């Protein structure tokens, strides 16, 4: 039975695809994460549900199919938790569970670049929900960095990993300061910007690349880069979403501008 979660709030038939439609649009839908087209019907069902915004069904199908389905399940659960779950306590539980699935997938398929990205994706959202002290005590900074670097090494065109690595560096700099961030975690402002720029070059249609870039600029430079951040939000709000997650990104950008 699918989890009883809030439904995707924006109805759009363009996000609903059968197997043939999904295959036709796969390149655009997965331009950010480079996920290969599934061979297993259950995995395909999981991704179809994810793109349509039925995140509970995506988790159900993804966790009950073969190993590759875990990538869809993790992404669905983390996206749902980040955008639609209202309870902070529930978010933590969702992100922790998703990170466990991703970790198991990495162990099962260590050459699956997207599995490593999904691990960082889940851990990153989890770290945003807990205290800085707790995050540092759990060694999350090192785990996220390692997972993202592995994803980018295995798949240099993984735009989502580039976005996440830029965001990771910006958040570390904001939390511990530039000096400690650089010496302890290898997080640097120039590197963060470089990865945001690379992500936009790889995936120019992505609203999330511009949103995270804008957030990163504010975290690293404060109000001195506000105008640039605003322009990035405006560009994100003008992006044309190809699925439910991208629609949530665009709506968030519009909300920030409002």
Short mmCIF file of C-alpha atoms in Angstrom, two decimals:
data_model
loop_
_atom_site.label_atom_id
_atom_site.label_comp_id
_atom_site.label_asym_id
_atom_site.label_seq_id
_atom_site.Cartn_x
_atom_site.Cartn_y
_atom_site.Cartn_z
CA UNK A 1 0.00 0.00 0.00
CA UNK A 2 1.32 3.42 -0.96
CA UNK A 3 2.19 5.87 1.79
CA UNK A 4 -0.48 8.40 2.69
CA UNK A 5 1.28 11.55 1.63
CA UNK A 6 0.04 14.90 0.44
CA UNK A 7 -0.62 14.88 -3.28
CA UNK A 8 1.39 16.83 -5.83
CA UNK A 9 -0.47 20.18 -5.85
CA UNK A 10 -0.18 20.99 -9.56
CA UNK A 11 -2.20 18.96 -12.06
CA UNK A 12 -0.55 18.74 -15.47
CA UNK A 13 -1.12 15.88 -17.90
CA UNK A 14 2.19 16.70 -19.59
CA UNK A 15 3.97 15.06 -16.67
CA UNK A 16 2.15 11.72 -17.08
CA UNK A 17 3.82 9.25 -19.45
CA UNK A 18 3.33 5.65 -20.48
CA UNK A 19 6.41 3.52 -21.21
CA UNK A 20 6.73 4.80 -24.78
CA UNK A 21 6.30 8.41 -23.75
CA UNK A 22 8.78 8.05 -20.94
CA UNK A 23 11.37 6.59 -23.30
CA UNK A 24 10.78 9.42 -25.77
CA UNK A 25 11.33 12.10 -23.13
CA UNK A 26 13.93 10.25 -21.04
CA UNK A 27 16.91 12.27 -22.24
CA UNK A 28 15.35 15.57 -21.14
CA UNK A 29 13.87 14.18 -17.93
CA UNK A 30 17.20 12.73 -16.82
CA UNK A 31 19.55 15.32 -18.25
CA UNK A 32 20.46 16.29 -14.71
CA UNK A 33 21.13 12.90 -13.15
CA UNK A 34 22.15 10.76 -16.17
CA UNK A 35 20.02 7.84 -14.96
CA UNK A 36 20.00 5.11 -17.67
CA UNK A 37 16.67 4.01 -19.13
CA UNK A 38 15.38 1.11 -16.98
CA UNK A 39 15.24 -2.47 -18.20
CA UNK A 40 12.93 -3.54 -15.37
CA UNK A 41 9.21 -2.69 -15.64
CA UNK A 42 8.94 -1.97 -11.92
CA UNK A 43 11.76 0.55 -12.08
CA UNK A 44 10.13 2.19 -15.08
CA UNK A 45 6.86 2.42 -13.14
CA UNK A 46 8.71 4.06 -10.25
CA UNK A 47 10.19 6.75 -12.49
CA UNK A 48 6.87 7.30 -14.28
CA UNK A 49 5.21 7.90 -10.91
CA UNK A 50 8.04 10.20 -9.82
CA UNK A 51 7.83 12.40 -12.90
CA UNK A 52 4.04 12.62 -12.59
CA UNK A 53 4.32 13.74 -8.96
CA UNK A 54 2.95 10.57 -7.36
CA UNK A 55 5.88 10.34 -4.98
CA UNK A 56 4.32 7.74 -2.68
CA UNK A 57 3.75 5.38 -5.61
CA UNK A 58 7.31 6.00 -6.81
CA UNK A 59 8.65 4.93 -3.42
CA UNK A 60 6.42 1.87 -3.36
CA UNK A 61 7.43 0.75 -6.87
CA UNK A 62 11.08 1.67 -6.43
CA UNK A 63 11.59 -0.21 -3.18
CA UNK A 64 9.76 -3.31 -4.40
CA UNK A 65 11.56 -3.63 -7.77
CA UNK A 66 15.18 -4.54 -8.50
CA UNK A 67 18.11 -2.56 -7.06
CA UNK A 68 18.03 0.21 -9.65
CA UNK A 69 14.57 1.17 -8.42
CA UNK A 70 16.12 2.53 -5.23
CA UNK A 71 17.36 5.62 -7.08
CA UNK A 72 13.77 6.52 -7.97
CA UNK A 73 12.57 5.73 -4.45
CA UNK A 74 15.25 7.87 -2.81
CA UNK A 75 14.67 10.82 -5.12
CA UNK A 76 10.90 10.63 -4.67
CA UNK A 77 11.10 10.46 -0.88
CA UNK A 78 13.61 13.29 -0.58
CA UNK A 79 11.73 15.55 -3.01
CA UNK A 80 8.48 14.89 -1.18
CA UNK A 81 10.07 15.54 2.20
CA UNK A 82 11.77 18.74 1.09
CA UNK A 83 8.87 20.32 -0.79
CA UNK A 84 5.63 18.90 0.55
CA UNK A 85 6.10 17.49 4.07
CA UNK A 86 5.10 20.05 6.72
CA UNK A 87 6.46 18.35 9.85
CA UNK A 88 10.16 18.90 10.60
CA UNK A 89 10.29 15.65 12.58
CA UNK A 90 8.76 13.73 9.69
CA UNK A 91 11.29 15.27 7.29
CA UNK A 92 14.18 13.93 9.38
CA UNK A 93 12.69 10.43 9.38
CA UNK A 94 12.08 10.51 5.63
CA UNK A 95 15.59 11.72 4.83
CA UNK A 96 17.24 9.22 7.17
CA UNK A 97 15.33 6.33 5.64
CA UNK A 98 16.13 7.49 2.11
CA UNK A 99 19.82 7.79 2.98
CA UNK A 100 19.76 4.20 4.22
CA UNK A 101 18.31 3.00 0.93
CA UNK A 102 20.90 4.97 -1.03
CA UNK A 103 23.75 3.63 1.08
CA UNK A 104 22.59 0.07 0.45
CA UNK A 105 22.37 0.79 -3.28
CA UNK A 106 25.92 2.19 -3.31
CA UNK A 107 27.21 -0.98 -1.66
CA UNK A 108 25.29 -3.14 -4.12
CA UNK A 109 26.27 -1.14 -7.24
CA UNK A 110 29.40 0.92 -6.45
CA UNK A 111 29.75 2.04 -10.09
CA UNK A 112 26.24 3.51 -10.20
CA UNK A 113 27.01 7.23 -10.23
CA UNK A 114 23.44 8.19 -9.48
CA UNK A 115 23.35 5.99 -6.36
CA UNK A 116 26.21 8.02 -4.90
CA UNK A 117 24.48 11.25 -5.84
CA UNK A 118 21.25 10.05 -4.21
CA UNK A 119 23.15 9.29 -1.02
CA UNK A 120 24.52 12.83 -0.96
CA UNK A 121 21.07 14.20 -1.88
CA UNK A 122 19.41 12.47 1.08
CA UNK A 123 22.21 13.26 3.54
CA UNK A 124 22.30 16.88 2.41
CA UNK A 125 18.60 17.43 3.07
CA UNK A 126 18.92 15.57 6.37
CA UNK A 127 21.83 17.78 7.46
CA UNK A 128 19.73 20.88 6.76
CA UNK A 129 17.16 19.66 9.30
CA UNK A 130 19.52 19.14 12.24
CA UNK A 131 21.93 21.30 14.21
CA UNK A 132 25.39 22.16 12.93
CA UNK A 133 26.92 20.37 15.91
CA UNK A 134 24.99 17.19 15.25
CA UNK A 135 25.85 17.27 11.55
CA UNK A 136 29.54 17.68 12.32
CA UNK A 137 29.45 14.95 14.99
CA UNK A 138 27.95 12.52 12.49
CA UNK A 139 30.63 13.34 9.93
CA UNK A 140 28.02 14.30 7.36
CA UNK A 141 30.23 16.86 5.64
CA UNK A 142 32.83 14.26 4.73
CA UNK A 143 30.24 11.68 3.69
CA UNK A 144 28.40 14.11 1.43
CA UNK A 145 31.62 15.35 -0.14
CA UNK A 146 32.87 11.82 -0.82
CA UNK A 147 29.56 10.74 -2.33
CA UNK A 148 29.39 13.75 -4.66
CA UNK A 149 33.01 13.45 -5.76
CA UNK A 150 32.44 9.77 -6.52
CA UNK A 151 29.33 10.58 -8.55
CA UNK A 152 31.16 13.23 -10.58
CA UNK A 153 34.16 10.94 -11.13
CA UNK A 154 31.94 8.12 -12.38
CA UNK A 155 29.79 10.48 -14.48
CA UNK A 156 31.45 13.85 -15.30
CA UNK A 157 28.22 15.11 -16.91
CA UNK A 158 26.16 14.62 -13.75
CA UNK A 159 24.76 18.16 -13.51
CA UNK A 160 22.79 17.47 -10.33
CA UNK A 161 25.97 16.35 -8.54
CA UNK A 162 27.68 19.56 -9.67
CA UNK A 163 24.79 21.62 -8.28
CA UNK A 164 24.91 19.71 -5.01
CA UNK A 165 28.68 20.06 -4.70
CA UNK A 166 28.43 23.81 -5.18
CA UNK A 167 25.66 23.98 -2.58
CA UNK A 168 27.62 21.75 -0.19
CA UNK A 169 30.62 24.05 -0.31
CA UNK A 170 28.50 27.18 0.12
CA UNK A 171 26.73 25.72 3.16
CA UNK A 172 29.97 24.58 4.80
CA UNK A 173 31.50 28.04 4.28
CA UNK A 174 28.40 29.63 5.80
CA UNK A 175 28.44 27.30 8.83
CA UNK A 176 32.11 27.22 9.78
CA UNK A 177 33.67 30.18 7.95
CA UNK A 178 35.86 30.32 4.87
CA UNK A 179 39.16 29.48 6.55
CA UNK A 180 37.99 26.38 8.41
CA UNK A 181 35.84 25.31 5.46
CA UNK A 182 38.84 25.38 3.15
CA UNK A 183 41.33 23.76 5.49
CA UNK A 184 39.07 21.08 6.94
CA UNK A 185 36.56 20.32 4.20
CA UNK A 186 38.21 21.65 1.04
CA UNK A 187 35.22 23.93 0.51
CA UNK A 188 36.07 27.11 -1.39
CA UNK A 189 34.03 29.93 -2.88
CA UNK A 190 35.69 29.74 -6.29
CA UNK A 191 35.07 26.00 -6.49
CA UNK A 192 31.42 26.39 -5.51
CA UNK A 193 30.86 28.96 -8.26
CA UNK A 194 32.75 26.81 -10.75
CA UNK A 195 30.45 23.85 -10.07
CA UNK A 196 27.28 25.94 -10.25
CA UNK A 197 28.40 27.35 -13.60
CA UNK A 198 29.28 23.89 -14.90
CA UNK A 199 25.86 22.58 -13.88
CA UNK A 200 24.07 25.33 -15.80
CA UNK A 201 26.22 24.62 -18.84
CA UNK A 202 25.43 20.90 -18.65
CA UNK A 203 21.73 21.42 -17.90
CA UNK A 204 20.62 24.91 -18.99
CA UNK A 205 16.92 24.02 -18.58
CA UNK A 206 17.30 23.42 -14.82
CA UNK A 207 15.59 25.84 -12.46
CA UNK A 208 17.18 24.15 -9.46
CA UNK A 209 20.69 24.96 -10.71
CA UNK A 210 19.90 28.67 -10.60
CA UNK A 211 18.03 28.43 -7.29
CA UNK A 212 20.92 26.71 -5.54
CA UNK A 213 23.40 29.07 -7.19
CA UNK A 214 21.44 32.06 -5.90
CA UNK A 215 21.23 30.57 -2.41
CA UNK A 216 24.95 29.81 -2.51
CA UNK A 217 25.85 33.37 -3.43
CA UNK A 218 23.88 34.72 -0.47
CA UNK A 219 25.43 32.19 1.92
CA UNK A 220 28.96 32.97 0.78
CA UNK A 221 28.81 36.71 0.06
CA UNK A 222 25.70 38.05 1.77
CA UNK A 223 23.82 41.05 0.41
CA UNK A 224 26.73 42.10 -1.81
CA UNK A 225 25.60 39.51 -4.37
CA UNK A 226 21.85 39.99 -3.86
CA UNK A 227 21.26 41.51 -7.30
CA UNK A 228 22.96 38.59 -9.00
CA UNK A 229 21.01 36.13 -6.85
CA UNK A 230 17.75 37.86 -7.76
CA UNK A 231 18.53 37.55 -11.48
CA UNK A 232 19.19 33.83 -10.98
CA UNK A 233 15.83 33.44 -9.24
CA UNK A 234 14.14 35.30 -12.10
CA UNK A 235 15.79 32.96 -14.60
CA UNK A 236 14.69 29.95 -12.52
CA UNK A 237 11.11 31.20 -12.40
CA UNK A 238 11.12 31.52 -16.19
CA UNK A 239 12.25 27.92 -16.77
CA UNK A 240 9.81 25.49 -18.39
CA UNK A 241 9.37 22.44 -16.11
CA UNK A 242 9.38 18.97 -17.67
CA UNK A 243 8.07 17.08 -14.65
CA UNK A 244 6.58 17.44 -11.17
CA UNK A 245 9.87 18.06 -9.37
CA UNK A 246 10.88 20.77 -11.82
CA UNK A 247 7.45 22.35 -11.40
CA UNK A 248 8.02 22.49 -7.65
CA UNK A 249 11.40 24.14 -8.28
CA UNK A 250 9.87 26.79 -10.55
CA UNK A 251 7.06 27.50 -8.10
CA UNK A 252 9.59 27.89 -5.28
CA UNK A 253 11.55 30.41 -7.36
CA UNK A 254 8.37 32.37 -8.03
CA UNK A 255 7.54 32.33 -4.31
CA UNK A 256 10.99 33.67 -3.42
CA UNK A 257 10.58 36.55 -5.85
CA UNK A 258 7.12 37.33 -4.51
#
